[in-house]
Each structure stands twice: as structure tokens, then as C-alpha cells.
mmCIF file of C-alpha atoms in Angstrom:
data_model
loop_
_atom_site.group_PDB
_atom_site.id
_atom_site.type_symbol
_atom_site.label_atom_id
_atom_site.label_comp_id
_atom_site.label_asym_id
_atom_site.label_seq_id
_atom_site.Cartn_x
_atom_site.Cartn_y
_atom_site.Cartn_z
ATOM 1 C CA MET A 1209 62.916 9.155 -13.741
ATOM 2 C CA ASP A 1210 59.216 8.744 -12.783
ATOM 3 C CA ARG A 1211 57.699 8.604 -9.250
ATOM 4 C CA GLN A 1212 57.489 4.758 -9.281
ATOM 5 C CA GLU A 1213 61.363 4.300 -9.918
ATOM 6 C CA GLN A 1214 62.047 7.094 -7.256
ATOM 7 C CA THR A 1215 60.121 5.357 -4.624
ATOM 8 C CA LEU A 1216 61.555 1.995 -5.329
ATOM 9 C CA ILE A 1217 65.115 3.643 -5.280
ATOM 10 C CA ALA A 1218 64.375 5.132 -1.977
ATOM 11 C CA LEU A 1219 62.878 1.864 -0.603
ATOM 12 C CA MET A 1220 66.076 -0.109 -1.789
ATOM 13 C CA GLU A 1221 68.197 2.503 0.009
ATOM 14 C CA GLU A 1222 66.122 2.162 3.167
ATOM 15 C CA TYR A 1223 66.719 -1.701 3.099
ATOM 16 C CA LYS A 1224 70.557 -1.165 2.698
ATOM 17 C CA ALA A 1225 70.383 1.325 5.283
ATOM 18 C CA LEU A 1226 68.348 -0.980 7.679
ATOM 19 C CA LYS A 1227 70.633 -4.069 6.866
ATOM 20 C CA ALA A 1228 73.853 -1.930 7.711
ATOM 21 C CA GLU A 1229 72.047 -0.854 11.185
ATOM 22 C CA GLN A 1230 71.163 -4.627 11.816
ATOM 23 C CA GLY A 1231 74.573 -5.638 11.364
ATOM 24 C CA ARG A 1232 76.284 -3.253 13.709
ATOM 25 C CA ARG A 1233 73.364 -3.885 16.329
ATOM 26 C CA ILE A 1234 74.132 -7.854 15.856
ATOM 27 C CA GLY A 1235 77.976 -7.088 16.410
ATOM 28 C CA PHE A 1236 77.427 -4.748 19.509
ATOM 29 C CA ARG A 1237 74.775 -7.179 21.014
ATOM 30 C CA ASP A 1238 77.054 -10.227 20.754
ATOM 31 C CA ASN A 1239 79.891 -8.372 21.871
ATOM 32 C CA LEU A 1240 77.800 -7.539 25.174
ATOM 33 C CA LEU A 1241 77.983 -11.128 26.338
ATOM 34 C CA TYR A 1242 81.777 -11.292 26.452
ATOM 35 C CA VAL A 1243 81.867 -7.842 28.080
ATOM 36 C CA THR A 1244 79.384 -9.013 30.647
ATOM 37 C CA LEU A 1245 81.583 -12.221 31.492
ATOM 38 C CA GLY A 1246 84.738 -10.172 31.504
ATOM 39 C CA LEU A 1247 83.119 -7.654 33.963
ATOM 40 C CA PHE A 1248 81.917 -10.759 35.957
ATOM 41 C CA GLY A 1249 85.671 -12.019 36.259
ATOM 42 C CA ALA A 1250 86.871 -8.550 37.432
ATOM 43 C CA ILE A 1251 84.368 -8.049 39.940
ATOM 44 C CA ALA A 1252 84.527 -11.860 41.341
ATOM 45 C CA SER A 1253 88.431 -11.367 41.645
ATOM 46 C CA ILE A 1254 87.792 -8.378 44.171
ATOM 47 C CA ALA A 1255 85.096 -10.070 45.918
ATOM 48 C CA LEU A 1256 87.075 -13.340 46.475
ATOM 49 C CA GLY A 1257 90.430 -11.790 46.786
ATOM 50 C CA ASP A 1258 92.661 -11.358 49.651
ATOM 51 C CA PRO A 1259 90.964 -9.963 51.972
ATOM 52 C CA PRO A 1260 87.506 -11.174 50.594
ATOM 53 C CA ASN A 1261 85.030 -8.633 49.956
ATOM 54 C CA PRO A 1262 81.605 -10.511 49.531
ATOM 55 C CA MET A 1263 79.662 -6.981 49.149
ATOM 56 C CA ALA A 1264 81.370 -6.385 45.819
ATOM 57 C CA LEU A 1265 79.416 -9.119 44.426
ATOM 58 C CA LEU A 1266 76.123 -6.650 44.429
ATOM 59 C CA VAL A 1267 77.872 -4.898 41.607
ATOM 60 C CA ILE A 1268 77.207 -8.101 39.366
ATOM 61 C CA PRO A 1269 73.439 -7.642 39.434
ATOM 62 C CA LEU A 1270 73.838 -3.818 38.494
ATOM 63 C CA VAL A 1271 76.071 -5.022 35.779
ATOM 64 C CA CYS A 1272 73.444 -7.613 34.514
ATOM 65 C CA LEU A 1273 70.809 -5.209 34.592
ATOM 66 C CA ALA A 1274 72.517 -2.473 32.670
ATOM 67 C CA LEU A 1275 74.012 -4.810 29.956
ATOM 68 C CA GLY A 1276 71.169 -7.093 29.920
ATOM 69 C CA TRP A 1277 68.670 -4.238 29.066
ATOM 70 C CA MET A 1278 71.289 -3.154 26.347
ATOM 71 C CA TYR A 1279 71.409 -6.442 24.836
ATOM 72 C CA LEU A 1280 67.482 -6.844 25.243
ATOM 73 C CA VAL A 1281 66.937 -3.428 23.521
ATOM 74 C CA ASN A 1282 69.568 -4.319 20.584
ATOM 75 C CA ASP A 1283 68.080 -7.722 20.214
ATOM 76 C CA GLU A 1284 64.424 -6.337 19.966
ATOM 77 C CA LYS A 1285 65.662 -3.881 17.171
ATOM 78 C CA ILE A 1286 67.594 -6.523 15.260
ATOM 79 C CA SER A 1287 64.119 -8.484 15.095
ATOM 80 C CA ALA A 1288 61.970 -5.325 14.348
ATOM 81 C CA ILE A 1289 64.417 -4.576 11.334
ATOM 82 C CA GLY A 1290 63.999 -8.020 10.003
ATOM 83 C CA LEU A 1291 60.111 -8.049 10.662
ATOM 84 C CA TYR A 1292 59.688 -4.626 8.880
ATOM 85 C CA VAL A 1293 61.837 -5.957 5.880
ATOM 86 C CA ARG A 1294 59.509 -9.230 5.658
ATOM 87 C CA LEU A 1295 56.009 -7.744 6.330
ATOM 88 C CA ASP A 1296 56.353 -4.125 4.947
ATOM 89 C CA LEU A 1297 59.093 -3.317 2.729
ATOM 90 C CA ASP A 1298 58.906 -6.781 0.912
ATOM 91 C CA ASP A 1299 55.209 -6.336 0.073
ATOM 92 C CA ARG A 1300 55.821 -2.531 -0.804
ATOM 93 C CA ILE A 1301 58.381 -3.439 -3.434
ATOM 94 C CA ARG A 1302 56.561 -5.984 -4.983
ATOM 95 C CA THR A 1303 53.715 -3.838 -5.284
ATOM 96 C CA LEU A 1304 55.841 -1.118 -7.069
ATOM 97 C CA ILE A 1305 57.455 -3.857 -9.468
ATOM 98 C CA GLY A 1306 54.314 -5.914 -10.128
ATOM 99 C CA GLY A 1307 55.257 -8.906 -7.862
ATOM 100 C CA SER A 1308 57.968 -11.227 -7.926
ATOM 101 C CA ALA A 1309 59.014 -13.347 -11.043
ATOM 102 C CA ASP A 1310 58.778 -16.575 -8.973
ATOM 103 C CA SER A 1311 56.222 -15.263 -6.370
ATOM 104 C CA LEU A 1312 58.594 -15.963 -3.584
ATOM 105 C CA PRO A 1313 59.522 -13.247 -1.223
ATOM 106 C CA LEU A 1314 62.051 -10.695 -2.696
ATOM 107 C CA PHE A 1315 64.519 -10.688 0.325
ATOM 108 C CA GLY A 1316 64.371 -14.450 0.880
ATOM 109 C CA TRP A 1317 66.971 -14.691 3.592
ATOM 110 C CA GLU A 1318 64.552 -12.669 5.888
ATOM 111 C CA THR A 1319 62.479 -15.686 5.812
ATOM 112 C CA ALA A 1320 64.487 -18.683 4.911
ATOM 113 C CA HIS A 1321 66.879 -18.415 8.081
ATOM 114 C CA ARG A 1322 63.733 -18.439 10.307
ATOM 115 C CA ASP A 1323 62.365 -21.705 8.642
ATOM 116 C CA ASP A 1324 65.079 -24.467 9.199
ATOM 117 C CA LYS A 1325 64.333 -27.461 11.523
ATOM 118 C CA ARG A 1326 66.733 -26.188 14.553
ATOM 119 C CA ARG A 1327 65.540 -22.727 14.788
ATOM 120 C CA LYS A 1328 63.210 -23.300 17.901
ATOM 121 C CA ARG A 1329 66.022 -25.243 19.628
ATOM 122 C CA ARG A 1330 68.664 -22.828 18.757
ATOM 123 C CA LYS A 1331 66.353 -19.823 20.017
ATOM 124 C CA LEU A 1332 65.536 -21.924 23.214
ATOM 125 C CA GLU A 1333 69.335 -22.163 23.614
ATOM 126 C CA GLN A 1334 69.743 -18.710 23.213
ATOM 127 C CA LEU A 1335 67.157 -17.897 25.501
ATOM 128 C CA PHE A 1336 68.613 -20.219 28.110
ATOM 129 C CA ILE A 1337 72.031 -18.444 27.798
ATOM 130 C CA ASP A 1338 70.629 -15.002 27.883
ATOM 131 C CA GLU A 1339 68.716 -15.807 31.024
ATOM 132 C CA LEU A 1340 71.708 -17.432 32.613
ATOM 133 C CA THR A 1341 73.872 -14.552 31.637
ATOM 134 C CA PHE A 1342 71.903 -11.619 32.665
ATOM 135 C CA VAL A 1343 69.454 -12.960 35.264
ATOM 136 C CA VAL A 1344 70.585 -16.136 37.071
ATOM 137 C CA ALA A 1345 74.203 -14.668 37.267
ATOM 138 C CA GLY A 1346 73.078 -11.683 39.025
ATOM 139 C CA LEU A 1347 70.691 -13.612 41.396
ATOM 140 C CA VAL A 1348 73.598 -16.228 42.227
ATOM 141 C CA ALA A 1349 75.870 -12.877 43.092
ATOM 142 C CA ILE A 1350 73.095 -11.851 45.392
ATOM 143 C CA GLY A 1351 72.527 -15.129 47.063
ATOM 144 C CA VAL A 1352 76.265 -15.563 47.609
ATOM 145 C CA CYS A 1353 76.767 -12.096 49.038
ATOM 146 C CA LEU A 1354 74.033 -12.379 51.324
ATOM 147 C CA ALA A 1355 75.220 -15.792 52.545
ATOM 148 C CA THR A 1356 78.868 -14.819 53.000
ATOM 149 C CA VAL A 1357 78.650 -11.421 54.860
ATOM 150 C CA ASP A 1358 78.984 -11.055 58.519
ATOM 151 C CA ARG A 1359 75.782 -9.407 59.037
ATOM 152 C CA ILE A 1360 72.839 -8.416 56.685
ATOM 153 C CA SER A 1361 71.936 -4.843 57.495
ATOM 154 C CA VAL A 1362 68.720 -3.276 56.648
ATOM 155 C CA GLY A 1363 70.183 -1.320 53.573
ATOM 156 C CA LEU A 1364 72.008 -4.275 52.162
ATOM 157 C CA GLY A 1365 68.956 -6.554 52.469
ATOM 158 C CA LEU A 1366 66.947 -4.047 50.683
ATOM 159 C CA LEU A 1367 69.554 -3.333 47.965
ATOM 160 C CA GLY A 1368 69.835 -7.166 47.620
ATOM 161 C CA ALA A 1369 65.864 -7.323 47.302
ATOM 162 C CA ILE A 1370 65.520 -4.451 44.898
ATOM 163 C CA GLU A 1371 68.373 -5.797 42.810
ATOM 164 C CA ALA A 1372 66.579 -9.453 42.722
ATOM 165 C CA VAL A 1373 63.115 -7.972 41.441
ATOM 166 C CA LEU A 1374 64.696 -5.836 38.874
ATOM 167 C CA LEU A 1375 66.599 -9.084 37.578
ATOM 168 C CA VAL A 1376 63.138 -10.947 37.729
ATOM 169 C CA ALA A 1377 61.494 -8.122 35.727
ATOM 170 C CA LEU A 1378 64.351 -8.339 33.133
ATOM 171 C CA GLY A 1379 64.108 -11.958 32.897
ATOM 172 C CA VAL A 1380 60.452 -11.619 32.216
ATOM 173 C CA GLU A 1381 61.270 -9.004 29.478
ATOM 174 C CA ILE A 1382 63.784 -11.349 27.958
ATOM 175 C CA VAL A 1383 61.227 -14.147 27.641
ATOM 176 C CA ILE A 1384 58.511 -11.998 26.349
ATOM 177 C CA TYR A 1385 60.804 -10.496 23.633
ATOM 178 C CA ALA A 1386 62.198 -14.108 22.698
ATOM 179 C CA ASP A 1387 61.155 -14.272 18.858
ATOM 180 C CA LEU A 1388 60.699 -18.118 18.948
ATOM 181 C CA GLY A 1389 58.497 -18.062 15.822
ATOM 182 C CA LYS A 1390 59.138 -19.477 12.244
ATOM 183 C CA GLY A 1391 58.508 -18.104 8.839
ATOM 184 C CA ARG A 1392 57.409 -14.543 7.567
ATOM 185 C CA LYS A 1393 54.673 -13.749 10.294
ATOM 186 C CA ALA A 1394 55.263 -11.554 13.372
ATOM 187 C CA PRO A 1395 55.497 -13.061 16.714
ATOM 188 C CA LYS A 1396 52.328 -12.851 18.766
ATOM 189 C CA ASN A 1397 53.709 -10.299 21.313
ATOM 190 C CA TYR A 1398 54.603 -7.527 18.491
ATOM 191 C CA ASP A 1399 52.429 -4.838 17.836
ATOM 192 C CA PHE A 1400 53.389 -4.321 14.022
ATOM 193 C CA LYS A 1401 50.789 -2.555 11.953
ATOM 194 C CA GLN A 1402 50.954 -4.642 8.889
ATOM 195 C CA LYS A 1403 48.770 -3.159 5.785
ATOM 196 C CA SER A 1404 46.163 -5.305 4.795
#
């Protein structure tokens, strides 16, 4: 087996490993939404229970921050894997084998699912859901807590303000990393070093 064949085998193994990792990350990321909603229900039942404890609502922003950040990191890695396959791995393998027989990308799915007519709408809807789940819900919880407690102490006000600032920062990051683009190219905010 010559060096070119060994390189091709190594690159195909890398592709398989990356797709397996991407699949695991997609499953984990998607389950974070369900876990988040379940925790919201549990916390709300404590906050609205008998007797009511509105300060328990301040746990919701912490849940939003922790799980929202995990969601964002996994979503970014999922996109980064797809980007690497589209912009680097595809080109390297095509170079090794002397090009594709039909001049199309070797890993067509990596681009095809990004080219449909409804992609932008679907991604905007997902962005809305992400912001609603991980940012707006936390901000609403802070507002309801502060509106329903008997007295807002300095510590409580400070905690609410810090949580609100962190939630807004998370919301900005979610927008920055939303991959609304189509086709093969990298999103504008990506610092991907593609070979020329």
C-alpha cells in the first residue's frame, strides 16, 4: 500500500469518526431542550407551590445559562464538523483521488441539506426557539421573581441584574453562532483557515 492509499484510508477513517461524533453531539444537543423544559417545570412547581416561593424562579436563569451554553457549544461543534468536511476533507480526498468523477463534492449531503429553499426560514425559527428557551425564559423568570417578592434586597437585585446581563450575553452568542448560510462556504463569523 503506497502513501497515497494510506492517506486516503486515514482521511476516510477521520470522516467516519467525525460523523459519529457529530451524531452524538446532535443527540446530546437536542436532548438539552427537553431537559431544560423539564427543569423549568420542576422549578416553577416549587416557585408556585403552597406556600409560594418566587425566589426559586432565580434558579431558572442559572439553568438557562448552564444548559444554554452547553447547547451553544455543541451546536458550534456540530457546525464546525460539517464545515471541516465541506471545506477541507472533501478537497483533500478529491486531490488524492484525482477529483470526483462527476465534479460534484464527494460528501454531497454536507452541502445538499444546506441548499434547500426553506433552510433560512428553518434556521431563523430554530434561532427564535433557542433564544426563547435559553434567554427569554430566564429573563421572564427574573422579572416575575422581582415583581412578586415582598421586598427586593440589594443582594436579590444584584443577583437578578447579573443573571440578566449573562443571559443577554448568551443571547448575543447564540445569534453570532447561528449558521444561517447556504451551500458550501463558511459562515462570515467563522475563522476557518481553508487552503487556497
